Amino acid sequence: GTDFWRKNDYEQAIHYYTLSLQIYEQQGDKDEKASVLNNLGIASQSIGDYNTSLEYYYRALGSWYQANDKSEIATTLNHIGNVFLNRNNPDSAEIYYKKSLIIRESLDDTLGIAVNLNNLATLYKNQNNFAKAVSFLTQSIAMLKETNYKEQLASNYNNLGGVYWQNKEYKNALENYMLALELREQTDDKKMIA
């Protein structure tokens, strides 16, 4: 399923994830079942089927709460926030992103915190709240500079460039886009370089 998802063949990904889910349900493997439910949520979201995506995420969330797996709870809450962001429901997206952020901060999960801050920045950018977007991205970038998470750092610089571009601060936009490009070249991520 994941191979097909990476190739953007979401229908095939859903097909194989569904088969996997059936097997894990028969075996009673709750953790793997919850992981597959998250994958089904991501694949459904990729084709714009947000209602089905939310159903899968909520089912996964229930399993993660039963297992008391805080890291996976935070990940799934973030996924749900993404669905609400895509559905143009910023209030719900913000609630789920912040719930995820609180958990990730309690776990001292630097990458997870950075992802949440980036998502919150996107949310505020979409609302033309540029000051808040810049604030969240600046925090996230400062955290990531101390790590080796170049892909996420590049994503944050690119997002910050977008914030500045949207706010017509073209010099700042270009500077951040160039920083993102430099990091993408270091990781040889040809798709993102393009």
mmCIF file of C-alpha atoms in Angstrom:
data_model
loop_
_atom_site.group_PDB
_atom_site.id
_atom_site.type_symbol
_atom_site.label_atom_id
_atom_site.label_comp_id
_atom_site.label_asym_id
_atom_site.label_seq_id
_atom_site.Cartn_x
_atom_site.Cartn_y
_atom_site.Cartn_z
ATOM 1 C CA GLY A 1 0.000 0.000 0.000
ATOM 2 C CA THR A 2 2.743 2.427 0.899
ATOM 3 C CA ASP A 3 4.601 1.745 -2.352
ATOM 4 C CA PHE A 4 1.477 2.623 -4.327
ATOM 5 C CA TRP A 5 0.847 5.682 -2.142
ATOM 6 C CA ARG A 6 4.377 6.933 -2.855
ATOM 7 C CA LYS A 7 3.661 6.517 -6.578
ATOM 8 C CA ASN A 8 0.456 8.585 -6.163
ATOM 9 C CA ASP A 9 -1.661 5.547 -7.051
ATOM 10 C CA TYR A 10 -4.049 6.120 -4.168
ATOM 11 C CA GLU A 11 -6.765 3.698 -5.287
ATOM 12 C CA GLN A 12 -4.289 0.799 -5.284
ATOM 13 C CA ALA A 13 -2.850 2.005 -1.984
ATOM 14 C CA ILE A 14 -6.333 1.961 -0.438
ATOM 15 C CA HIS A 15 -6.928 -1.508 -1.864
ATOM 16 C CA TYR A 16 -3.790 -2.969 -0.256
ATOM 17 C CA TYR A 17 -4.205 -1.062 2.988
ATOM 18 C CA THR A 18 -7.740 -2.446 3.235
ATOM 19 C CA LEU A 19 -6.460 -5.998 2.744
ATOM 20 C CA SER A 20 -3.826 -5.366 5.400
ATOM 21 C CA LEU A 21 -6.451 -3.993 7.775
ATOM 22 C CA GLN A 22 -8.573 -7.122 7.382
ATOM 23 C CA ILE A 23 -5.614 -9.347 8.260
ATOM 24 C CA TYR A 24 -4.650 -7.314 11.316
ATOM 25 C CA GLU A 25 -8.256 -7.316 12.490
ATOM 26 C CA GLN A 26 -8.343 -11.133 12.187
ATOM 27 C CA GLN A 27 -5.079 -11.394 14.103
ATOM 28 C CA GLY A 28 -6.193 -8.919 16.766
ATOM 29 C CA ASP A 29 -3.063 -6.785 16.294
ATOM 30 C CA LYS A 30 -4.371 -3.426 17.516
ATOM 31 C CA ASP A 31 -1.180 -1.390 17.007
ATOM 32 C CA GLU A 32 -0.676 -2.481 13.400
ATOM 33 C CA LYS A 33 -4.400 -2.043 12.785
ATOM 34 C CA ALA A 34 -4.202 1.546 14.027
ATOM 35 C CA SER A 35 -1.172 2.215 11.803
ATOM 36 C CA VAL A 36 -3.046 0.917 8.773
ATOM 37 C CA LEU A 37 -6.076 3.034 9.708
ATOM 38 C CA ASN A 38 -3.809 6.099 9.699
ATOM 39 C CA ASN A 39 -2.465 5.062 6.292
ATOM 40 C CA LEU A 40 -6.005 4.647 4.978
ATOM 41 C CA GLY A 41 -6.773 8.109 6.316
ATOM 42 C CA ILE A 42 -3.781 9.588 4.511
ATOM 43 C CA ALA A 43 -4.623 7.823 1.236
ATOM 44 C CA SER A 44 -8.288 8.861 1.444
ATOM 45 C CA GLN A 45 -7.238 12.430 2.176
ATOM 46 C CA SER A 46 -4.918 12.333 -0.851
ATOM 47 C CA ILE A 47 -7.893 11.726 -3.158
ATOM 48 C CA GLY A 48 -9.975 14.401 -1.438
ATOM 49 C CA ASP A 49 -12.293 11.971 0.378
ATOM 50 C CA TYR A 50 -12.171 13.902 3.624
ATOM 51 C CA ASN A 51 -15.165 12.279 5.317
ATOM 52 C CA THR A 52 -13.732 8.788 4.885
ATOM 53 C CA SER A 53 -10.324 10.065 5.907
ATOM 54 C CA LEU A 54 -11.730 11.423 9.166
ATOM 55 C CA GLU A 55 -13.502 8.127 9.865
ATOM 56 C CA TYR A 56 -10.210 6.255 9.567
ATOM 57 C CA TYR A 57 -8.334 8.793 11.674
ATOM 58 C CA TYR A 58 -10.941 8.719 14.450
ATOM 59 C CA ARG A 59 -10.835 4.909 14.507
ATOM 60 C CA ALA A 60 -7.035 5.022 14.706
ATOM 61 C CA LEU A 61 -7.205 7.639 17.440
ATOM 62 C CA GLY A 62 -9.422 5.373 19.538
ATOM 63 C CA SER A 63 -6.885 2.578 19.234
ATOM 64 C CA TRP A 64 -3.981 4.840 20.137
ATOM 65 C CA TYR A 65 -5.836 6.111 23.210
ATOM 66 C CA GLN A 66 -6.480 2.508 24.291
ATOM 67 C CA ALA A 67 -2.781 1.734 23.883
ATOM 68 C CA ASN A 68 -1.853 5.054 25.566
ATOM 69 C CA ASP A 69 0.609 5.710 22.727
ATOM 70 C CA LYS A 70 1.038 9.460 23.087
ATOM 71 C CA SER A 71 3.327 9.836 20.087
ATOM 72 C CA GLU A 72 0.815 8.194 17.761
ATOM 73 C CA ILE A 73 -2.057 10.121 19.344
ATOM 74 C CA ALA A 74 -0.204 13.345 18.517
ATOM 75 C CA THR A 75 0.464 12.186 14.953
ATOM 76 C CA THR A 76 -3.174 11.284 14.365
ATOM 77 C CA LEU A 77 -4.417 14.545 15.894
ATOM 78 C CA ASN A 78 -2.108 16.367 13.486
ATOM 79 C CA HIS A 79 -3.510 14.355 10.551
ATOM 80 C CA ILE A 80 -7.039 15.329 11.601
ATOM 81 C CA GLY A 81 -5.944 18.961 11.742
ATOM 82 C CA ASN A 82 -4.668 18.615 8.170
ATOM 83 C CA VAL A 83 -8.060 17.347 7.003
ATOM 84 C CA PHE A 84 -9.823 20.315 8.595
ATOM 85 C CA LEU A 85 -7.264 22.681 7.067
ATOM 86 C CA ASN A 86 -7.925 21.141 3.635
ATOM 87 C CA ARG A 87 -11.675 21.473 4.201
ATOM 88 C CA ASN A 88 -11.197 25.159 5.005
ATOM 89 C CA ASN A 89 -12.315 24.730 8.599
ATOM 90 C CA PRO A 90 -9.543 26.676 10.354
ATOM 91 C CA ASP A 91 -11.083 26.651 13.829
ATOM 92 C CA SER A 92 -11.187 22.852 13.985
ATOM 93 C CA ALA A 93 -7.755 22.569 12.379
ATOM 94 C CA GLU A 94 -6.313 24.878 15.037
ATOM 95 C CA ILE A 95 -7.872 22.850 17.862
ATOM 96 C CA TYR A 96 -6.379 19.580 16.612
ATOM 97 C CA TYR A 97 -2.963 21.083 15.824
ATOM 98 C CA LYS A 98 -2.764 22.583 19.315
ATOM 99 C CA LYS A 99 -3.816 19.317 20.984
ATOM 100 C CA SER A 100 -1.088 17.552 19.036
ATOM 101 C CA LEU A 101 1.438 20.251 19.910
ATOM 102 C CA ILE A 102 0.752 19.943 23.641
ATOM 103 C CA ILE A 103 1.441 16.202 23.524
ATOM 104 C CA ARG A 104 4.557 16.612 21.405
ATOM 105 C CA GLU A 105 5.902 19.247 23.782
ATOM 106 C CA SER A 106 5.319 16.886 26.730
ATOM 107 C CA LEU A 107 7.308 14.224 24.847
ATOM 108 C CA ASP A 108 10.051 16.714 23.912
ATOM 109 C CA ASP A 109 9.556 15.618 20.283
ATOM 110 C CA THR A 110 11.523 18.265 18.378
ATOM 111 C CA LEU A 111 10.536 17.106 14.893
ATOM 112 C CA GLY A 112 6.896 16.685 15.860
ATOM 113 C CA ILE A 113 6.807 20.139 17.445
ATOM 114 C CA ALA A 114 8.372 21.628 14.322
ATOM 115 C CA VAL A 115 5.776 19.930 12.106
ATOM 116 C CA ASN A 116 2.937 21.243 14.258
ATOM 117 C CA LEU A 117 4.344 24.772 14.298
ATOM 118 C CA ASN A 118 4.724 24.639 10.508
ATOM 119 C CA ASN A 119 1.105 23.513 10.144
ATOM 120 C CA LEU A 120 -0.127 26.237 12.478
ATOM 121 C CA ALA A 121 1.865 28.761 10.443
ATOM 122 C CA THR A 122 0.168 27.523 7.265
ATOM 123 C CA LEU A 123 -3.195 27.898 8.954
ATOM 124 C CA TYR A 124 -2.448 31.505 9.948
ATOM 125 C CA LYS A 125 -0.919 32.300 6.557
ATOM 126 C CA ASN A 126 -4.177 31.166 4.947
ATOM 127 C CA GLN A 127 -6.008 33.608 7.217
ATOM 128 C CA ASN A 128 -3.602 36.419 6.262
ATOM 129 C CA ASN A 129 -2.340 36.548 9.850
ATOM 130 C CA PHE A 130 1.244 36.953 8.721
ATOM 131 C CA ALA A 131 2.681 38.020 12.089
ATOM 132 C CA LYS A 132 1.480 34.821 13.752
ATOM 133 C CA ALA A 133 2.633 32.686 10.824
ATOM 134 C CA VAL A 134 6.112 34.228 10.919
ATOM 135 C CA SER A 135 6.261 33.782 14.702
ATOM 136 C CA PHE A 136 5.462 30.050 14.542
ATOM 137 C CA LEU A 137 7.867 29.446 11.667
ATOM 138 C CA THR A 138 10.657 31.389 13.348
ATOM 139 C CA GLN A 139 10.248 29.250 16.486
ATOM 140 C CA SER A 140 10.225 26.075 14.442
ATOM 141 C CA ILE A 141 13.269 27.036 12.384
ATOM 142 C CA ALA A 142 15.238 27.921 15.520
ATOM 143 C CA MET A 143 14.480 24.471 16.950
ATOM 144 C CA LEU A 144 15.342 22.658 13.740
ATOM 145 C CA LYS A 145 18.674 24.432 13.271
ATOM 146 C CA GLU A 146 19.912 22.475 16.307
ATOM 147 C CA THR A 147 19.008 19.144 14.669
ATOM 148 C CA ASN A 148 19.748 17.207 11.500
ATOM 149 C CA TYR A 149 16.149 17.351 10.174
ATOM 150 C CA LYS A 150 17.090 19.075 6.928
ATOM 151 C CA GLU A 151 13.906 18.066 5.074
ATOM 152 C CA GLN A 152 11.652 19.681 7.667
ATOM 153 C CA LEU A 153 13.909 22.714 7.973
ATOM 154 C CA ALA A 154 13.740 23.163 4.194
ATOM 155 C CA SER A 155 9.947 22.833 4.334
ATOM 156 C CA ASN A 156 9.781 25.503 7.025
ATOM 157 C CA TYR A 157 12.032 27.900 5.112
ATOM 158 C CA ASN A 158 9.897 27.353 2.019
ATOM 159 C CA ASN A 159 6.723 27.991 4.005
ATOM 160 C CA LEU A 160 8.256 31.139 5.512
ATOM 161 C CA GLY A 161 9.134 32.276 2.000
ATOM 162 C CA GLY A 162 5.485 31.760 1.083
ATOM 163 C CA VAL A 163 4.341 33.834 4.030
ATOM 164 C CA TYR A 164 6.625 36.686 3.006
ATOM 165 C CA TRP A 165 5.599 36.331 -0.654
ATOM 166 C CA GLN A 166 1.906 36.523 0.244
ATOM 167 C CA ASN A 167 2.644 39.600 2.354
ATOM 168 C CA LYS A 168 4.528 41.177 -0.593
ATOM 169 C CA GLU A 169 7.863 41.108 1.250
ATOM 170 C CA TYR A 170 9.677 39.766 -1.787
ATOM 171 C CA LYS A 171 13.264 40.176 -0.563
ATOM 172 C CA ASN A 172 12.528 38.130 2.570
ATOM 173 C CA ALA A 173 10.614 35.622 0.463
ATOM 174 C CA LEU A 174 13.557 35.120 -1.882
ATOM 175 C CA GLU A 175 16.033 34.739 1.000
ATOM 176 C CA ASN A 176 13.950 31.980 2.576
ATOM 177 C CA TYR A 177 13.262 30.241 -0.726
ATOM 178 C CA MET A 178 17.023 30.204 -1.380
ATOM 179 C CA LEU A 179 17.695 28.700 2.065
ATOM 180 C CA ALA A 180 15.100 26.006 1.346
ATOM 181 C CA LEU A 181 16.670 25.312 -2.053
ATOM 182 C CA GLU A 182 20.151 25.027 -0.536
ATOM 183 C CA LEU A 183 18.922 22.430 1.960
ATOM 184 C CA ARG A 184 17.032 20.516 -0.737
ATOM 185 C CA GLU A 185 20.206 20.378 -2.815
ATOM 186 C CA GLN A 186 22.128 19.019 0.192
ATOM 187 C CA THR A 187 19.610 16.191 0.534
ATOM 188 C CA ASP A 188 19.413 15.742 -3.261
ATOM 189 C CA ASP A 189 15.597 15.882 -3.178
ATOM 190 C CA LYS A 190 15.099 16.429 -6.912
ATOM 191 C CA LYS A 191 11.311 16.686 -6.746
ATOM 192 C CA MET A 192 11.424 19.417 -4.100
ATOM 193 C CA ILE A 193 14.356 21.141 -5.799
ATOM 194 C CA ALA A 194 12.222 21.429 -8.947
#
